[in-house]
Tab-separated table of C-alpha atoms in Angstrom:
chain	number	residue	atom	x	y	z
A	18	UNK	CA	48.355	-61.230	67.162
A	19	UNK	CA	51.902	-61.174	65.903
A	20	UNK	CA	54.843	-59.717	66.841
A	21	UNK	CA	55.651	-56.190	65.566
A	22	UNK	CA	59.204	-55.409	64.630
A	23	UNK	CA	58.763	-51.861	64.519
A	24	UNK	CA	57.555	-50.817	68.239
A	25	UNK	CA	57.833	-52.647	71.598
A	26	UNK	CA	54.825	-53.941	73.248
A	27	UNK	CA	53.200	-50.994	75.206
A	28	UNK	CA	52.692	-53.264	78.063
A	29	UNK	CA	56.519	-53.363	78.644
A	30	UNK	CA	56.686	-49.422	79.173
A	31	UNK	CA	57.350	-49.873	83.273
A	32	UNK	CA	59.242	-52.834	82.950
A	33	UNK	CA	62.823	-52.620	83.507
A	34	UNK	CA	63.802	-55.198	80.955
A	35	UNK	CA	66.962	-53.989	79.746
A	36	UNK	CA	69.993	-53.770	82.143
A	37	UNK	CA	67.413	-52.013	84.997
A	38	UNK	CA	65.782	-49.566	82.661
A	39	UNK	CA	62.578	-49.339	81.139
A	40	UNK	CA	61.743	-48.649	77.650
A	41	UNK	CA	60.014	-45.378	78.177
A	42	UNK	CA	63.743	-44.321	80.355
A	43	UNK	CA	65.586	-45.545	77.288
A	44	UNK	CA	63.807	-43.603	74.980
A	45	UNK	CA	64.247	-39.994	77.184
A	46	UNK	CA	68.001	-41.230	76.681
A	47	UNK	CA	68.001	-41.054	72.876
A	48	UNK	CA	65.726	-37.971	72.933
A	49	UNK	CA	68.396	-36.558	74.873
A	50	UNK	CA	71.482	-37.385	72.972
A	51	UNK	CA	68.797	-36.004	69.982
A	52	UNK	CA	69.063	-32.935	71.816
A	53	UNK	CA	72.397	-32.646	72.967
A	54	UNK	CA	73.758	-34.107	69.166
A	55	UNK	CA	71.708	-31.503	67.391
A	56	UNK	CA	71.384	-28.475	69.938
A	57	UNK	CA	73.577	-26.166	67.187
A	58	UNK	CA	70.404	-26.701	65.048
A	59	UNK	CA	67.302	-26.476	67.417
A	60	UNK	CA	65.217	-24.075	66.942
A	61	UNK	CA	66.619	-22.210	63.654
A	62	UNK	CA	67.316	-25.071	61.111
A	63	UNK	CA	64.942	-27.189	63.208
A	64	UNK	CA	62.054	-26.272	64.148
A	65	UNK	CA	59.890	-29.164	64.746
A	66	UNK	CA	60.722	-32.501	66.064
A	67	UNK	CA	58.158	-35.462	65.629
A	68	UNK	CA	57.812	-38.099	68.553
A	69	UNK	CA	57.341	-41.317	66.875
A	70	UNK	CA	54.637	-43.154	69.346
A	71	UNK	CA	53.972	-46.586	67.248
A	72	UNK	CA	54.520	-48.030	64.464
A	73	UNK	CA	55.173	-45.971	61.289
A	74	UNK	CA	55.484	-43.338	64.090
A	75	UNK	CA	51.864	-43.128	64.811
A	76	UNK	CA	50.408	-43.621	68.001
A	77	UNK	CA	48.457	-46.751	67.392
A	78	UNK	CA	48.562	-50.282	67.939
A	79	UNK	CA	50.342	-52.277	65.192
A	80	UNK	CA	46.646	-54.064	63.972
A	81	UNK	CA	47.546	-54.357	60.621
A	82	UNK	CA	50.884	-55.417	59.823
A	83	UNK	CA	51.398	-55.641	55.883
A	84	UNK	CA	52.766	-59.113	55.745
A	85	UNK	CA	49.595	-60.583	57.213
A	86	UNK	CA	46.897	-57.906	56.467
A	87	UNK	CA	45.392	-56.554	53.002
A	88	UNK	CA	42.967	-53.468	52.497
A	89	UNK	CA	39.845	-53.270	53.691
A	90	UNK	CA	40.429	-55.638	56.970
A	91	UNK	CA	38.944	-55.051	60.129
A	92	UNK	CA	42.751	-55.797	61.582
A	93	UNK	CA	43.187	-57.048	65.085
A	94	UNK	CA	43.702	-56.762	68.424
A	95	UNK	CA	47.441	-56.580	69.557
A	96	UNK	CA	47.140	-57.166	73.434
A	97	UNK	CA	48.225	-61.024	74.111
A	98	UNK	CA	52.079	-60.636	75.625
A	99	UNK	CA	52.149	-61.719	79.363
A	100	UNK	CA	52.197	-58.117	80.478
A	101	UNK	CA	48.828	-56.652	78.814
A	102	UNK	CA	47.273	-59.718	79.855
A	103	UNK	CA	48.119	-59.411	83.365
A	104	UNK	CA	47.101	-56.014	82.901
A	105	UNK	CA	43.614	-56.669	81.278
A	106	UNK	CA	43.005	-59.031	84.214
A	107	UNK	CA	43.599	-56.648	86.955
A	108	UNK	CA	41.514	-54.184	85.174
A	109	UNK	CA	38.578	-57.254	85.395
A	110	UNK	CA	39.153	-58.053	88.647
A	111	UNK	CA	38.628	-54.391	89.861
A	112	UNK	CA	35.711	-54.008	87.642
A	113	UNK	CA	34.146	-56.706	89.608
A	114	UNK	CA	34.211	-59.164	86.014
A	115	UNK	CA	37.099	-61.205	86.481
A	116	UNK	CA	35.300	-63.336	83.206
A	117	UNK	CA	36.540	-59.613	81.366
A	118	UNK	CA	40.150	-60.397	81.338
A	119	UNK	CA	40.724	-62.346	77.918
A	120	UNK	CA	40.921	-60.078	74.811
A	121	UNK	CA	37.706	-60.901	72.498
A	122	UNK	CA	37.499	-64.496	71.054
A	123	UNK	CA	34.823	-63.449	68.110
A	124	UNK	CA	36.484	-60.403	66.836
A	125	UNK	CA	37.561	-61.977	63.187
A	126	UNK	CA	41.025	-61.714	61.757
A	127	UNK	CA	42.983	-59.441	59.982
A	128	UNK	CA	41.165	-59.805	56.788
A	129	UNK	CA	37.655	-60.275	57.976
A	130	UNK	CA	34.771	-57.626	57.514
A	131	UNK	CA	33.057	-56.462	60.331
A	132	UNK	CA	29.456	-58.615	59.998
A	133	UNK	CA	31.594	-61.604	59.709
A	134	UNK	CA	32.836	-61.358	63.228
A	135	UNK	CA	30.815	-61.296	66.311
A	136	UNK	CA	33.010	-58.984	68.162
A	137	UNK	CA	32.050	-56.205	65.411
A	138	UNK	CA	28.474	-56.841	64.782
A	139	UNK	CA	26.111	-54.981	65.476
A	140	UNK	CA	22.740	-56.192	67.094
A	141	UNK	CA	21.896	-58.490	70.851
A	142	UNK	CA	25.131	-60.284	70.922
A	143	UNK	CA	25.791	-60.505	74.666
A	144	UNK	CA	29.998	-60.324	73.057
A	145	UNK	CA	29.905	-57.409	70.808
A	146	UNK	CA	31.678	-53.918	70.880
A	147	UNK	CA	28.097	-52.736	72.353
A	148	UNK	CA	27.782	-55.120	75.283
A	149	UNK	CA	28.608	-54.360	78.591
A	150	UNK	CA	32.568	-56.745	78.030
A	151	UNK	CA	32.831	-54.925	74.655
A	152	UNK	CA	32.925	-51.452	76.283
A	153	UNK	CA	34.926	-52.548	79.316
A	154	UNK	CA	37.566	-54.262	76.953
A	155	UNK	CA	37.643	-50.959	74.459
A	156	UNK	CA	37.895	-48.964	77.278
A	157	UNK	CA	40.609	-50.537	78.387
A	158	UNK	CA	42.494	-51.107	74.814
A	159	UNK	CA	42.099	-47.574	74.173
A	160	UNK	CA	43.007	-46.110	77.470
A	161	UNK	CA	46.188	-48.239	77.576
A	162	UNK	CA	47.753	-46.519	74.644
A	163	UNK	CA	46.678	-42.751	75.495
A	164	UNK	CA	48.708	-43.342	78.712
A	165	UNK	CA	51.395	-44.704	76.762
A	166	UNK	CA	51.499	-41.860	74.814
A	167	UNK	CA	51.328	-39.143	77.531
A	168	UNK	CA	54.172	-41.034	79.045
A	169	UNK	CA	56.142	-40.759	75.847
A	170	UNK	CA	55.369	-36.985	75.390
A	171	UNK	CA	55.840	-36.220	79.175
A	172	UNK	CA	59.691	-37.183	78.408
A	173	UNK	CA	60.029	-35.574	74.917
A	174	UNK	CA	58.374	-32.068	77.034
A	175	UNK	CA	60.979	-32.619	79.609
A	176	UNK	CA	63.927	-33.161	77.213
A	177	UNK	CA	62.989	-30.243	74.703
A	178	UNK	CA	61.851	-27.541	77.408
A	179	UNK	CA	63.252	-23.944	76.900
A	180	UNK	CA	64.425	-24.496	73.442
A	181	UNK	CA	62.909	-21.524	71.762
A	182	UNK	CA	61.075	-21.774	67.763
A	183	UNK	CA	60.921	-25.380	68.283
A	184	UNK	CA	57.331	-27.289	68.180
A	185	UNK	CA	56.691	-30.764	68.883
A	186	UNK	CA	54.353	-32.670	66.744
A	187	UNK	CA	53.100	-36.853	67.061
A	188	UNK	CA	51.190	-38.440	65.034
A	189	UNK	CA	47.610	-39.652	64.725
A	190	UNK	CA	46.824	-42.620	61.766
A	191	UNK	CA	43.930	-41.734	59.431
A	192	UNK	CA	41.964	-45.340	59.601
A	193	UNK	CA	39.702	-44.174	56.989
A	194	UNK	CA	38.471	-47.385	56.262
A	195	UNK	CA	34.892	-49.175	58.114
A	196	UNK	CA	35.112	-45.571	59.233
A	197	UNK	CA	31.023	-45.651	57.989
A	198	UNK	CA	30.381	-49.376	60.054
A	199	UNK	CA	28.575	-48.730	63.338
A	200	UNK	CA	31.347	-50.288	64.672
A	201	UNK	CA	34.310	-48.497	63.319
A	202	UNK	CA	35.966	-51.797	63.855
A	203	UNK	CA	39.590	-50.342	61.418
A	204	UNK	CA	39.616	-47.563	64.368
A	205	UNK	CA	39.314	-50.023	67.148
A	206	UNK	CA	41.806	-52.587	66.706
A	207	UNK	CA	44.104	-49.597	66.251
A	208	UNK	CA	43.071	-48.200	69.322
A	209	UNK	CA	40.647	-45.502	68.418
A	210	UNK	CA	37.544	-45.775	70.472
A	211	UNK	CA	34.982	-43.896	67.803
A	212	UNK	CA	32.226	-45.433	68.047
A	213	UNK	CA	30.406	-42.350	69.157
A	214	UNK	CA	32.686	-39.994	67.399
A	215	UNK	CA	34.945	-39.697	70.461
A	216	UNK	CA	38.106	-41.438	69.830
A	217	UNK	CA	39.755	-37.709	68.548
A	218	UNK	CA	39.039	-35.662	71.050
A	219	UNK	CA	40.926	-37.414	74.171
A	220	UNK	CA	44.203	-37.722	72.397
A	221	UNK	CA	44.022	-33.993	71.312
A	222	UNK	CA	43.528	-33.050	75.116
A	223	UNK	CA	46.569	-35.420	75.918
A	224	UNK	CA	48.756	-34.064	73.093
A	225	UNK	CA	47.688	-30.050	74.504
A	226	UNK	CA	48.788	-30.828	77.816
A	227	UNK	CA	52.321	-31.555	76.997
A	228	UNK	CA	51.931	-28.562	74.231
A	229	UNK	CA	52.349	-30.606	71.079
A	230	UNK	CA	50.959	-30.580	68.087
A	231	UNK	CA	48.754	-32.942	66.105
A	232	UNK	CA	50.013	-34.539	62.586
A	233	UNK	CA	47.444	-36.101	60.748
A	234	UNK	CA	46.986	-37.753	57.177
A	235	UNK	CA	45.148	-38.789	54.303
A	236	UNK	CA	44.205	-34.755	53.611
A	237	UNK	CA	44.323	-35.493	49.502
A	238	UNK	CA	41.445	-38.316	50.202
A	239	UNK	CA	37.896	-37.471	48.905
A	240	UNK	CA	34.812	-39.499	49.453
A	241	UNK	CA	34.044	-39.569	46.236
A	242	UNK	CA	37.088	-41.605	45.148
A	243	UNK	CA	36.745	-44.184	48.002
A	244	UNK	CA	34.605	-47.070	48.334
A	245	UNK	CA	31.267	-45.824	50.678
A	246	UNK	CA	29.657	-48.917	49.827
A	247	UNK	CA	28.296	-48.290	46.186
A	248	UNK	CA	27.863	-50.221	43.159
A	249	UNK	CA	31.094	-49.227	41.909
A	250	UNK	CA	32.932	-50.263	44.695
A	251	UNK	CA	36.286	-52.787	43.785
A	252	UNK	CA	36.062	-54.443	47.152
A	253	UNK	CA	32.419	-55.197	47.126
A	254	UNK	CA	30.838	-52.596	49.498
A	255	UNK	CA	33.135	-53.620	52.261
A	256	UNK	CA	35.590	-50.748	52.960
A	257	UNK	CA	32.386	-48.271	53.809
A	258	UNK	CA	35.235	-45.649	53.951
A	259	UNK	CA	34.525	-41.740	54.856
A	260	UNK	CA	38.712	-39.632	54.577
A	261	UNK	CA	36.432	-36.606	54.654
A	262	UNK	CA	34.860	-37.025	57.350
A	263	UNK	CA	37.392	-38.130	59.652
A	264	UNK	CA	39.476	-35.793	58.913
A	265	UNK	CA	37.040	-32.966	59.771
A	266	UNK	CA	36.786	-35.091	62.909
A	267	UNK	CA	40.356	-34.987	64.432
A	268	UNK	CA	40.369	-31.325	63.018
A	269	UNK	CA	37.845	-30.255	65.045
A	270	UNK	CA	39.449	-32.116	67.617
A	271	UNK	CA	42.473	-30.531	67.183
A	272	UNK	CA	40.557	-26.865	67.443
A	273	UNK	CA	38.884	-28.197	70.340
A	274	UNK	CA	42.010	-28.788	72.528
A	275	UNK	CA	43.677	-25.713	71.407
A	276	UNK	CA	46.562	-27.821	69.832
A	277	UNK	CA	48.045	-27.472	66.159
A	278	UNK	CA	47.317	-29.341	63.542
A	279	UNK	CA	49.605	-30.432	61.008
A	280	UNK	CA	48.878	-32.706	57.413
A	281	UNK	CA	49.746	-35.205	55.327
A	282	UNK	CA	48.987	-36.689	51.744
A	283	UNK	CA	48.480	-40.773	52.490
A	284	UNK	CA	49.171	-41.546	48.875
A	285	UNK	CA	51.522	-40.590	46.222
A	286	UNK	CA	49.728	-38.441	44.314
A	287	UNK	CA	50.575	-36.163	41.628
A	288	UNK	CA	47.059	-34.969	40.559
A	289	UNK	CA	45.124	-31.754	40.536
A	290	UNK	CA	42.185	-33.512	42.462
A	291	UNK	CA	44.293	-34.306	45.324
A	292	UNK	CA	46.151	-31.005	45.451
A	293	UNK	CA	42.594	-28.898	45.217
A	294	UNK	CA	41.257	-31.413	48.488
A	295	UNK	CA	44.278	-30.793	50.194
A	296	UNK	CA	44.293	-26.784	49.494
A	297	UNK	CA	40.272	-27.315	50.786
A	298	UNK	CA	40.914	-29.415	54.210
A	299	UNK	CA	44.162	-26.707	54.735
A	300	UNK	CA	41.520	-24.036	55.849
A	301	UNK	CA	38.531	-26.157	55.885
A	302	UNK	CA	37.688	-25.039	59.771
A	303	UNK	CA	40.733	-22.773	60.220
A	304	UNK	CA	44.266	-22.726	58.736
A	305	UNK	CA	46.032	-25.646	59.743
A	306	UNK	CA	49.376	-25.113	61.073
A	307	UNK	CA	52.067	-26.636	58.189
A	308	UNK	CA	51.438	-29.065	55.380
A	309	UNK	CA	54.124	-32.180	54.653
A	310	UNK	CA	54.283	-33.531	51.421
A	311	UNK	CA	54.759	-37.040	50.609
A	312	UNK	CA	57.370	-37.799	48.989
A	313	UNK	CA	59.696	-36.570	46.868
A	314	UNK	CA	60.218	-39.301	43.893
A	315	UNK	CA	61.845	-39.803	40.857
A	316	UNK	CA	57.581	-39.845	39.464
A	317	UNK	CA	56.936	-36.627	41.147
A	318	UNK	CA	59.964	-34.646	38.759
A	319	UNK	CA	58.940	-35.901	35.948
A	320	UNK	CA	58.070	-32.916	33.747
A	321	UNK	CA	54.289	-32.804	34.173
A	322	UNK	CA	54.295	-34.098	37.686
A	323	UNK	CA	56.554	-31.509	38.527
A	324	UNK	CA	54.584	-28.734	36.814
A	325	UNK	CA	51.670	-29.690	38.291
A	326	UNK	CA	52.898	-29.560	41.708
A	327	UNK	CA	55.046	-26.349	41.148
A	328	UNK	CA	51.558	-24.752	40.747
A	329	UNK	CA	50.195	-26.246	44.268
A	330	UNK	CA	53.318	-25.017	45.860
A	331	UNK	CA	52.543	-21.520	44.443
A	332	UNK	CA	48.977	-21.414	44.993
């Protein structure tokens, strides 16, 4: 675990750390000067404000920080400051397994696979994800951060009721990677408990009952262009990825909690392939709600870039 320098520590969210407030208190502040700043614009040239939840925004756990992690790693767990700790240990100590409260010692590190760990491996270890600690502990992990974000999103409802034509939307991050391991260790360490296709549909119910909407990403991905494990594969078989599929996932998670959905492009891409899968997962199961593209560059004007994507926009 290292220290994140984009998001506080969900385990602080209670603690009044700063001058008597709390994090989660000093965040409904800035949502309200947000509100009172831009209130001109809400709801005409605004119409959708995003709740950033984690890093990059998305509400996940910050398991693979670029300066220490490289594509395909499993990541890691991010739940060793004193007050997730104390946390875990109460959660052991009510479960009646007070030998629960320590994060996993066998779970690899940012740049391991998941058969090179113990934590992720599948099979009789009395450690793994599948043992009786494993599920306790992702339990746990996973739980903690839905409640941090229906925390956050109970103040953003709060400070944006009764403003009409305005939506809210968080985002979810598309860990398409391991997503094909039994142990969908990428997911995990981020938070997402998926290891029976599951992780989705909680976070969509917790995102409906504060009535916002679900951004997602990696829509321009395709199966075909990732590495599932084949021959052809640049990292060796070891990514086992599946963009496809779990994007259909939080889709029909999304349909399933009656919330919007909202998408992304992961990658800067300027190519009829991507534009034709992202036209496909736009109405793949119904007609998702808005499209963002990413990004406007000084690549994507360039005179057959820009032609290219004139004709998406059109289409």
């Amino acid at each position: 675990m290292h220290r994140d320098q984009e998001y506080l520590s969900l385990g602080v969210d209670d603690q009044a750390l700063f001058g008597g407030r709390t994090p989660v208190q000093m965040y409904a502040d800035y949502m309200s000067s947000f509100r009172s700043t831009f209130s001109q614009y809400l709801g005409s040239t605004i119409t959708e404000v995003q709740v950033g939840l984690g890093p990059a925004g998305e509400m996940r756990y910050p398991s693979y920080q670029l300066q220490y992690w490289s594509f395909p790693g499993v990541g890691e767990f991010q739940c060793y400051d004193k007050f997730l700790l104390k946390d875990l240990q109460n959660a052991a100590q009510n479960a009646s397994h007070p030998e629960w409260g320590q994060p996993p010692n066998n779970a690899g590190t940012y740049n391991s696979q998941p058969a090179e760990t113990g934590f992720f491996a599948t099979g009789t270890n009395n450690n793994n994800f599948q043992s009786p600690y494993g599920q306790f502990f992702l339990n746990w992990y996973s739980q903690k951060l839905i409640s941090h974000g229906d925390k956050i999103l109970a103040q953003a409802a709060s400070v944006f009721k009764g403003i009409n034509n305005l939506q809210l939307a968080a985002k979810v991050a598309g860990i398409h990677w391991q997503y094909l391991d039994p142990s969908h260790a990428a997911e995990l360490t981020a938070g997402y408990m998926n290891i029976n296709q599951q992780a989705y549909t909680p976070i969509a119910q917790m995102f409906a009952k504060h009535g916002v909407g679900l951004d997602f990403t990696c829509l321009e991905m395709r199966d075909s262009e990732q590495c599932g494990g084949g021959s052809s594969c640049v990292y060796n078989g070891k990514c086992t990825c599946a963009p496809e599929e779990l994007v259909g996932q939080v889709l029909q998670a999304a349909q399933s909690a009656g919330v919007d959905f909202s998408g992304e492009n992961a990658l800067q891409r300027y190519d009829n392939t991507a534009y034709t899968t992202i036209e496909y997962e736009s109405d793949r199961y119904y007609f998702i709600s808005s499209f963002s593209y990413l990004r406007l560059t000084g690549d994507l004007l360039q005179g057959g870039n820009w032609n290219t994507f004139t004709q998406f926009v059109q289409n």
